[in-house]
XYZ file of C-alpha atoms in Angstrom:
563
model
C 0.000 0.000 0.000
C 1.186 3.403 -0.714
C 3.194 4.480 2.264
C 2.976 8.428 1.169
C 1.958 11.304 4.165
C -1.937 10.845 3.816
C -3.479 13.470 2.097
C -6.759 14.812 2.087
C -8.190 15.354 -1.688
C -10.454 18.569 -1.388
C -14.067 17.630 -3.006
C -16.973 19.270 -2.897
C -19.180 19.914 0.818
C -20.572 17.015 1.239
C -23.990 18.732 1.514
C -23.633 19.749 -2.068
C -22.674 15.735 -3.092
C -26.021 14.684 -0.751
C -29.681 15.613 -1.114
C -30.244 15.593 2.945
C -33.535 14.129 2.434
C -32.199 10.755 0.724
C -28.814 10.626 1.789
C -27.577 7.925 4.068
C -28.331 9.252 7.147
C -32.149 9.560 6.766
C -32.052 5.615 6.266
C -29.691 4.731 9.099
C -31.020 7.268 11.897
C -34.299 5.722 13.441
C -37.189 8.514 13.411
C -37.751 10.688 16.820
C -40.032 13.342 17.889
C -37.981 16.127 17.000
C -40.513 18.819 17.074
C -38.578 20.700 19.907
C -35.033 20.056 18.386
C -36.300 21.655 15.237
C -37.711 24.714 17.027
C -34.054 25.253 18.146
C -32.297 24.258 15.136
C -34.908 26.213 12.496
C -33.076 29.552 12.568
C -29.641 28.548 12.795
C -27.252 29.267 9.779
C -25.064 26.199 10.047
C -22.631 27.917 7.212
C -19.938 28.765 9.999
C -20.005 25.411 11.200
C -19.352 24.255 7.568
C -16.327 26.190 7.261
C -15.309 25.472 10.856
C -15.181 21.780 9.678
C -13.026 22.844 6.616
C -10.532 24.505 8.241
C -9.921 21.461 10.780
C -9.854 19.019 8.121
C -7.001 20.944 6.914
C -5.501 20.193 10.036
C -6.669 17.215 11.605
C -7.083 15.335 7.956
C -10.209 13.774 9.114
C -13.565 14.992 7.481
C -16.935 15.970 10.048
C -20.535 16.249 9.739
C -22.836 17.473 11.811
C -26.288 15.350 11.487
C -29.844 16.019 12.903
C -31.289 13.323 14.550
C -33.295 12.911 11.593
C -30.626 12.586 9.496
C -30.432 15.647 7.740
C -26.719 16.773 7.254
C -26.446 20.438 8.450
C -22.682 21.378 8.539
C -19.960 19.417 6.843
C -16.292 19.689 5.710
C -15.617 18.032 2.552
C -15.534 13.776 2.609
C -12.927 10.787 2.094
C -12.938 9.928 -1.293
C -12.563 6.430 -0.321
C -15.906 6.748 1.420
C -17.781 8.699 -1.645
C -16.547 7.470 -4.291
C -16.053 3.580 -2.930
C -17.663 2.611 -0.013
C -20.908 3.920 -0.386
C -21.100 2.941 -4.239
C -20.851 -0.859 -4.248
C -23.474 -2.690 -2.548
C -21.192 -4.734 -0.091
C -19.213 -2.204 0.884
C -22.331 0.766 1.189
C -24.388 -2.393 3.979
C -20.388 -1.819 6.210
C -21.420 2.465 5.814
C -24.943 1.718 6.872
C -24.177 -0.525 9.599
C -21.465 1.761 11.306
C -24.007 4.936 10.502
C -27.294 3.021 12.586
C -24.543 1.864 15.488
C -22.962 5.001 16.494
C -26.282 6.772 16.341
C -28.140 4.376 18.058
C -24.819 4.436 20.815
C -25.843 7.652 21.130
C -29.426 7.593 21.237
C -28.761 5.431 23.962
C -27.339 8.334 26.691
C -23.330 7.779 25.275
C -21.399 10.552 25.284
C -18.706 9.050 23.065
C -18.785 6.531 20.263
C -16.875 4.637 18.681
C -16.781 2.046 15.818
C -14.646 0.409 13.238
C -16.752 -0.841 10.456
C -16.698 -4.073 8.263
C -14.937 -1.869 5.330
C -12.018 -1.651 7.402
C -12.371 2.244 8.982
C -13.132 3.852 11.754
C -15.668 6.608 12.903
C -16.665 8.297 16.252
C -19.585 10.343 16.960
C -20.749 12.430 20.301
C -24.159 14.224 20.958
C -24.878 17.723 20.515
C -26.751 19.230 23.558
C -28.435 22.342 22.900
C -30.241 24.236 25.818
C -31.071 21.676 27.383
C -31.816 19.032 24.020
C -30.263 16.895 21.922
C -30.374 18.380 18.964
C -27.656 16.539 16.650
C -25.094 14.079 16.662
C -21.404 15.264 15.873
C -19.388 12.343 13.316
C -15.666 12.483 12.617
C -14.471 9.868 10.459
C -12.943 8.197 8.278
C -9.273 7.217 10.093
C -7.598 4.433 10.854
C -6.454 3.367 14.654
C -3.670 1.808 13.017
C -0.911 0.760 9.951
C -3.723 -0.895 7.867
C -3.544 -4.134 6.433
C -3.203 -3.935 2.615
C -3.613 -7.309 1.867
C -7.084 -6.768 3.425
C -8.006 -3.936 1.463
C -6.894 -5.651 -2.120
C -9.205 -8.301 -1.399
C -11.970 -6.101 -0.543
C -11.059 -4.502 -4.324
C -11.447 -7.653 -5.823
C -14.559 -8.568 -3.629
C -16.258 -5.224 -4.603
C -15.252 -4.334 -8.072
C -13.295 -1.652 -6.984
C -10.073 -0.509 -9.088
C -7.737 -1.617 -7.230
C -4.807 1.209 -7.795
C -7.157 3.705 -7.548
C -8.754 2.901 -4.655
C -5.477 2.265 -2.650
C -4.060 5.618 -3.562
C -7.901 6.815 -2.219
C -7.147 4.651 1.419
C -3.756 6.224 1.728
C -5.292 9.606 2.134
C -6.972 8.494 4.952
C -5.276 9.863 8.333
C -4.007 7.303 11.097
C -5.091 9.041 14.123
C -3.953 8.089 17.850
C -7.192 6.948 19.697
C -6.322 8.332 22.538
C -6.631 11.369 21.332
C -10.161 10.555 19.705
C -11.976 11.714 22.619
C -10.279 15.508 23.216
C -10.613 16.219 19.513
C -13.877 15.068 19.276
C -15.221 16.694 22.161
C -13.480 20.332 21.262
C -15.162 20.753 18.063
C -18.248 19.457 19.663
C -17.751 22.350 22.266
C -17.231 24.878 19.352
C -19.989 23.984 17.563
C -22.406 24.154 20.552
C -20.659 27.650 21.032
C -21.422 28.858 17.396
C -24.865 27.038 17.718
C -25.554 29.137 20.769
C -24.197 32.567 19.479
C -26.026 32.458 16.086
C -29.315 31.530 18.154
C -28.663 34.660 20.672
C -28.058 36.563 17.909
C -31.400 35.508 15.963
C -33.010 35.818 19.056
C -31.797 39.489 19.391
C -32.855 40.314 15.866
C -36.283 38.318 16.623
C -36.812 40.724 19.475
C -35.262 43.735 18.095
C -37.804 43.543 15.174
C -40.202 43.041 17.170
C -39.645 46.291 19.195
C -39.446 48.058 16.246
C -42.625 46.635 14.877
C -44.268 47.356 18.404
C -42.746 51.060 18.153
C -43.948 51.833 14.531
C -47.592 50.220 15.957
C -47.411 52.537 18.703
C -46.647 55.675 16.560
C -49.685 54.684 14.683
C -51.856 54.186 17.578
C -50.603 58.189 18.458
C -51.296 58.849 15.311
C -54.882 57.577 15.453
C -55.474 59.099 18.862
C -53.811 62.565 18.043
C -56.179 62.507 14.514
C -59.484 61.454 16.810
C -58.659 64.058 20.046
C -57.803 67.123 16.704
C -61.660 66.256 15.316
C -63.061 66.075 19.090
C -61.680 69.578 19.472
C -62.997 70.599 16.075
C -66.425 69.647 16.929
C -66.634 67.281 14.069
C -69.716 65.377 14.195
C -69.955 62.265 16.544
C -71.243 59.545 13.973
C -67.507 60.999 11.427
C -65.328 60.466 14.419
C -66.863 57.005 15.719
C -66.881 55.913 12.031
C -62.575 57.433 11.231
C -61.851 55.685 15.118
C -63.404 52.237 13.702
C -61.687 51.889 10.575
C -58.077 52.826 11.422
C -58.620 50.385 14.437
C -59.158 48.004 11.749
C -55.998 49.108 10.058
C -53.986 48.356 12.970
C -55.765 45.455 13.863
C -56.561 43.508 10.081
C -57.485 40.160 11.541
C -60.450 41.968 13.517
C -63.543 43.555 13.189
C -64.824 46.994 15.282
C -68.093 48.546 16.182
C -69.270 50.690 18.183
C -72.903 50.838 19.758
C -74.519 53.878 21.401
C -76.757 53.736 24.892
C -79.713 55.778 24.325
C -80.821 58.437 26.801
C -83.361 55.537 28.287
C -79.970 54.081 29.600
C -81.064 50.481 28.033
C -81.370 51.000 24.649
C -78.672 50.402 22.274
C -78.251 52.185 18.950
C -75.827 52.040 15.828
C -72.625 54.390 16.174
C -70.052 53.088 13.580
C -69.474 49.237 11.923
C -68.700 49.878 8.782
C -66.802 46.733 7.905
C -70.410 44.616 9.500
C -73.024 43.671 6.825
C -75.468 46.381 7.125
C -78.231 44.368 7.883
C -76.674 43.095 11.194
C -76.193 46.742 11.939
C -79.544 47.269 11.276
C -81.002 44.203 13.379
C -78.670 45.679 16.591
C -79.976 48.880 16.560
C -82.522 49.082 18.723
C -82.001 46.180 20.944
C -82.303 46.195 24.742
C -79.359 45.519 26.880
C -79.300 43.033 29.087
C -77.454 39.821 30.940
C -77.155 37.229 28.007
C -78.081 39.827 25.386
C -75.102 38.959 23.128
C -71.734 40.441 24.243
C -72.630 44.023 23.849
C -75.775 43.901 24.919
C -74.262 41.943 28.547
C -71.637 44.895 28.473
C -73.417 46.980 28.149
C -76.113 46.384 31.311
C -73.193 44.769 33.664
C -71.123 48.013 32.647
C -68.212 44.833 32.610
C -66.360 43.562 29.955
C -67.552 40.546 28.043
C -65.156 37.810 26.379
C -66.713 35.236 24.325
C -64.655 33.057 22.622
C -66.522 31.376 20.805
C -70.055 32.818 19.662
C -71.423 29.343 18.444
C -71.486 27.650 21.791
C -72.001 30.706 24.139
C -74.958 30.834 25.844
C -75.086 34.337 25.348
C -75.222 33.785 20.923
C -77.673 31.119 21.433
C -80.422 33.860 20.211
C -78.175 35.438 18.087
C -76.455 32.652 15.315
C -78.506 33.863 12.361
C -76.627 36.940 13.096
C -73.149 35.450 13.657
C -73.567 33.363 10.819
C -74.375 36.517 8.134
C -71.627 38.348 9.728
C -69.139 35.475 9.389
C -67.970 36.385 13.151
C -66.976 33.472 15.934
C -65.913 35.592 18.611
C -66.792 38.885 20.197
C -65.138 40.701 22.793
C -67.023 43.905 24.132
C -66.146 46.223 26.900
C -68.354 49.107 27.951
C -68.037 52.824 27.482
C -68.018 54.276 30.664
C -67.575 58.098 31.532
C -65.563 59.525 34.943
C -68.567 58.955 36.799
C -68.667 55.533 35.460
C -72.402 55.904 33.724
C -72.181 53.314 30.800
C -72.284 55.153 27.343
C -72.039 52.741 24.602
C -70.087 49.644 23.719
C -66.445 48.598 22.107
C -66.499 45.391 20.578
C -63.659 43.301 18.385
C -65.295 40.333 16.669
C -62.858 37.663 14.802
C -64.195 34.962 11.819
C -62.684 32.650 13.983
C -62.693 31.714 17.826
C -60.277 33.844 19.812
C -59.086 34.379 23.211
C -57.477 37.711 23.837
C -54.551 38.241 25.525
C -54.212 41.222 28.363
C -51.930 43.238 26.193
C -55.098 42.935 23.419
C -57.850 43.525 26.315
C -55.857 46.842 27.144
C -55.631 47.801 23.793
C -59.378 47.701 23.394
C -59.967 49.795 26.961
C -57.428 52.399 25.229
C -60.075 52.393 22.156
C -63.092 52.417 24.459
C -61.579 55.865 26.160
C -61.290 57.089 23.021
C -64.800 56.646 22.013
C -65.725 58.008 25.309
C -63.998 61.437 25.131
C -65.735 61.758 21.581
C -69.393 60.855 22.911
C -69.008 62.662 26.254
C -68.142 65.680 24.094
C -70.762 65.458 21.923
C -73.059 64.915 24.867
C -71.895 67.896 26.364
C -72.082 69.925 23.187
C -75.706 69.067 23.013
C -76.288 70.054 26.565
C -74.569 73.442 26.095
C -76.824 74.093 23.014
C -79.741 72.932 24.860
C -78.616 75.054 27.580
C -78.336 77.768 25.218
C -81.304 77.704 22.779
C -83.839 75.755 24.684
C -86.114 76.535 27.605
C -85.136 73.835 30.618
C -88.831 73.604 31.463
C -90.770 72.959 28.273
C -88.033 71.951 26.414
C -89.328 74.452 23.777
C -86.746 77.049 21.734
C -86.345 79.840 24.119
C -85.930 83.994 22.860
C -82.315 83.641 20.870
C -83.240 80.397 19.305
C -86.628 81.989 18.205
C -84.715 85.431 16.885
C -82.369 82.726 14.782
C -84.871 81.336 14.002
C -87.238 84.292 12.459
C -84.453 86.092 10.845
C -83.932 82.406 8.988
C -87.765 82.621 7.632
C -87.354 86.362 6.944
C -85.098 85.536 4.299
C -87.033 81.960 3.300
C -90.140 84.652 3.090
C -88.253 87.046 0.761
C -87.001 84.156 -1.328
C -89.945 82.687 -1.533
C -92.390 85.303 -1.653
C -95.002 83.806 1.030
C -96.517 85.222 4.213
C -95.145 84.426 7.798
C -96.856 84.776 11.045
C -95.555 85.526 14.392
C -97.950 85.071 17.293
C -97.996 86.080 21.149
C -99.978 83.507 23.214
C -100.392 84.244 27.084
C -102.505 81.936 29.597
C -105.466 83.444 31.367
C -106.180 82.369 34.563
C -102.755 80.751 34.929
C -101.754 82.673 37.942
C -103.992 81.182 40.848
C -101.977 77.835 40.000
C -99.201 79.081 41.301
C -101.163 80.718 44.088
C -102.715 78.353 45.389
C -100.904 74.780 44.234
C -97.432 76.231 43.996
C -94.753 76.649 41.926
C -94.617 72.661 40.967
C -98.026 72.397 40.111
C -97.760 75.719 37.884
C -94.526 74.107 35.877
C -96.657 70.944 35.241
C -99.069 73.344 33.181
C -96.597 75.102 31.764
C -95.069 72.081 30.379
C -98.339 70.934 29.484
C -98.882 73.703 27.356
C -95.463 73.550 25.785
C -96.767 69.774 24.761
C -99.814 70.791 23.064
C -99.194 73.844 21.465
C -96.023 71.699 19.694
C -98.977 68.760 19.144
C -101.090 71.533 17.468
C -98.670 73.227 14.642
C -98.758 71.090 11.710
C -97.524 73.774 9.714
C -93.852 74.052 9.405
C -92.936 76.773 12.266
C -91.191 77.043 15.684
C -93.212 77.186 19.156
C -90.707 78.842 22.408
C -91.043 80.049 25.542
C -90.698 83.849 25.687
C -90.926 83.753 29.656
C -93.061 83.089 32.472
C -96.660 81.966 30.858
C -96.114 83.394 27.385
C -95.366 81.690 23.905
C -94.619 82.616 20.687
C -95.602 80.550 17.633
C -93.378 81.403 14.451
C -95.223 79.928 11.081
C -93.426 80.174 8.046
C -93.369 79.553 4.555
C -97.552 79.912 4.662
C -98.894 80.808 1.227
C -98.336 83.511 -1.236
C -101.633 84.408 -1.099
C -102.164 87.333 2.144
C -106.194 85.879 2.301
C -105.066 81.615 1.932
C -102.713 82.585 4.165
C -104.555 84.192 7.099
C -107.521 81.231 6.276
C -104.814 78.514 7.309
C -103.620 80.597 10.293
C -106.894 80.699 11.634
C -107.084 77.241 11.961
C -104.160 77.210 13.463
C -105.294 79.129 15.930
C -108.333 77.037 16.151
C -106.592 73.966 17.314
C -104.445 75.331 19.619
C -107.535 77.127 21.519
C -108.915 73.756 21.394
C -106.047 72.420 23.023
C -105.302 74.887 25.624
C -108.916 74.927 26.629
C -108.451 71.204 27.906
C -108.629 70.768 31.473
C -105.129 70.219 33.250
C -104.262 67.264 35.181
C -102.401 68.781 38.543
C -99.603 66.390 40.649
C -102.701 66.850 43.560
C -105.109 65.280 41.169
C -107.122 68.482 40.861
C -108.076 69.562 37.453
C -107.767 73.225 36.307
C -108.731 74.946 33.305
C -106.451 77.933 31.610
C -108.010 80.258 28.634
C -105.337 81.779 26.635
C -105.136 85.619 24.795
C -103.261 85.622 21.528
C -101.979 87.931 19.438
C -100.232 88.170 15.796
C -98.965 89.684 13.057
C -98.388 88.280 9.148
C -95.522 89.386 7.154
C -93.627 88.775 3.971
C -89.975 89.568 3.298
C -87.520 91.613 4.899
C -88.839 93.103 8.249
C -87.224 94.478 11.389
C -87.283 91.440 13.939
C -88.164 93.866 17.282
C -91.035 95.027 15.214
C -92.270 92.434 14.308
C -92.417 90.900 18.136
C -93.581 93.967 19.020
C -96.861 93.717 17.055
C -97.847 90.153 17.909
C -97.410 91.676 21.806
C -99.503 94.565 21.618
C -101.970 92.476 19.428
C -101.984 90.087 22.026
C -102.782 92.181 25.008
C -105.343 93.919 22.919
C -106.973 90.836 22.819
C -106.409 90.303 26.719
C -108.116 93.690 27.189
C -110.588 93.301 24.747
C -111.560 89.631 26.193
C -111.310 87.882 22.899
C -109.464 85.001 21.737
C -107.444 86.317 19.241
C -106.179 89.760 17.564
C -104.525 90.618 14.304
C -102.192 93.428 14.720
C -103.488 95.894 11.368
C -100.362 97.618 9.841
């Protein structure tokens, strides 16, 4: 046999002369549950490792692979060519390869932290485990060698045996290393300890990337969640309409969130009812078949949300007992979970609902749960301010008793069908009404009993203009009825005004109910004046006034004021 220095031919990676999925390890390595191993082995780049290998085999002439314990070869230097391109090419020979492949794994398998084994072809390997956090991950194989001068008479048989060439494949044996066994064991176990050390820095460093991306992906959510709150607080403080805001808060929820659905439902003033705010990505006949509904325990999610002011998970709307009533509705919306918490304001008064559905079951998580409280506040500062808004208008234009328009609304109001009038060319009328007989309530029921007419009288002079027109309070027991847009004609017009006035006399006539349980009975005086066009407002009020208490002093029902 050649006697020459071995030598190690460089050949290609051995993962570029193997498929891993049908080379020789995926037949010889028995198959394990290696879903954990994988979940530690999926991210590595085994590429150092491979050139790790390389440089030792420079060294150490002996080739090594790193194997999974499915077989797949993940790191490699380059191979013995008497392995390659001999041993695992002739039948006889390749059953040796197999053989010593299944017995050092299964060595291993067994709890060994060393193995080693000479196989039938006349070579030796070794192998030792790869622990990984914890696992074992991989086996570690160095080999080809020999222990020893080998026997060449051996080998020149196995030639003739195997159909090998025989001058080529002795020149291929004498590159094959003889390597002192004792030393096996240290070299073995130092490039085991290297690659565990490369395994473990390319996994902190994935790890690192893993998390840093997913700060920056929490960061560049959170910029748009500013974003979204900055846009909804700007249009609060513009006074842009409650139903824009509740509908631009849904839908860039659903930006953020694309795997969920939002909506928003409004309590009414009864406190149970609830009405439609903003769904727009919910078919709108679901909208349509919540709005209205009546909160209540078991009342879907929103509907238990909103009555136990608490928030309300469910999972999964097709076994709920809450959805029981409601899978018609599930089913057209294509939703399988819902997850609603309540709308509360500082004092904790329930306003509305915010609910997340999902097409398919879902639990949230706390960070998610927050995240929906944060959208919930949102909504809140939006309705409380257009709750407040209303109140200050009310406040402002509306009488607190009667609830009807008070003096500025009414002046907004008439200048408005002063210019309809001109436009137009048709008659308005302005009329004073003041209850008769309205004082002794006051006298002798009090105050409460006197605001129970007055409101009474608000309701039916509002019940008794069918024309279009404003009714207010001007103060104390007086009215004023503005009628516009009448006719063009000054004699159809005063003909339909007198009917007016019909009715409400009718009306105001009517006996009225007192909190005692008394009845008393109020006449009224009325005054008013018709116009068309441009006129000055005070005038205008003035007339119906003095044509009113010309029909006070007068003792009849009603008084034109004549130009």
């Amino acid at each position: 046999m050649n006697s020459k220095a071995p030598h190690l031919h460089r050949e290609a990676n051995l993962i570029q002369m193997f498929d891993p999925l049908t080379a020789d390890w995926n037949i010889t390595l028995s198959a394990q549950n290696t879903l954990n191993t994988h979940q530690v082995l999926a991210n590595i780049d085994f590429g150092r490792l491979s050139t790790l290998f390389d440089s030792f085999l420079q060294v150490l002439h002996i080739p090594i692979a790193l194997v999974d314990l499915q077989g797949k070869v993940l790191a490699s230097s380059a191979w013995q060519r008497a392995c390659h391109q001999f041993h695992r090419q002739a039948p006889t020979t390749l059953q040796g390869c197999l053989e010593s492949d299944r017995e050092l794994a299964l060595q291993l398998q067994q709890g060994k932290n060393y193995s080693l084994y000479r196989c039938r072809n006349g070579l030796t390997d070794c192998a030792t485990p790869i622990m990984l956090e914890g696992k074992h991950v991989a086996n570690l194989f160095m080999g080809q060698f020999f222990l020893q001068t080998p026997d060449e008479q051996f080998f020149k048989h196995q030639a003739q045996h195997a159909g090998f060439a025989e001058s080529d494949y002795l020149a291929a044996l004498a590159d094959v290393p003889i390597v002192d066994e004792a030393k096996l064991p240290a070299m073995i176990n130092m490039l085991a300890s290297l690659a565990v050390h490369i395994a473990e820095l390319v996994l902190l460093n994935n790890r690192y990337l893993q998390v840093l991306e997913q700060s920056q992906l929490q960061i560049e959510q959170r910029n748009q969640e500013l974003q979204l709150q900055n846009h909804i607080l700007n249009q609060i403080s513009e006074g842009v309409a409650l139903k824009t805001i509740l509908y631009h808060l849904v839908s860039q929820v659903e930006q953020l969130h694309p795997d969920m659905i939002c909506s928003i439902l409004l309590l009414d003033e009864d406190g149970k009812t609830l009405r439609h705010g903003a769904a727009p990505s919910l078919p709108e006949r679901y909208n349509l078949a919540l709005d209205g509904v009546v909160s209540g325990i078991g009342v879907g999610s929103c509907g238990t949300a909103a009555f136990s002011g608490e928030t309300v998970i469910v999972s999964d709307t097709r076994t709920h007992p809450y959805w029981q009533p409601y899978q018609a509705l599930a089913q057209l919306a294509g939703i399988a979970a819902c997850w609603s918490q309540p709308i509360k304001n500082a004092q904790g008064k329930v306003l509305g609902t915010f609910a997340m559905y999902h097409k398919h079951p879902a639990e949230p998580t706390p960070h998610q749960i927050e995240k929906i409280r944060g959208y919930s506040n949102l909504a809140e500062l939006a309705i409380s301010r257009s709750i407040s808004a209303q109140q200050i208008r009310r406040l402002a234009f509306y009488d607190s008793l009667t609830g009807l328009a008070n003096r500025r609304l009414l002046e907004e109001h008439l200048s408005q069908a002063m210019a309809a009038s001109q436009h137009n060319e048709t008659y308005c009328c302005l009329m004073f009404i003041d209850m008769d007989d309205f004082k002794p309530v006051n006298d002798r029921y009090g105050h409460k009993a006197g605001d129970t007419v007055l409101a009474e009288v608000a309701r039916r002079l509002t019940h008794s203009l069918h024309l279009p027109g404003t009714v207010a309070r001007f103060g104390g027991d007086e009215f004023v009825v503005l009628i516009r847009d009448i006719e063009q004609d000054v004699t159809l017009s005063m003909q339909q005004i007198e009917d007016v006035i019909s009715k409400i006399r009718q009306q105001l006539l009517q006996p009225y109910l007192l909190p005692n349980g008394q009845f008393h009975q109020c006449g009224c005086s009325i005054g008013m004046t018709l116009f068309k066009g441009a006129a000055n407002m005070d005038t205008l009020l003035l007339q119906a006034d003095t044509a009113m208490y010309q029909a006070k002093n007068q003792q009849v029902p009603a008084c034109w004021f004549n130009a």
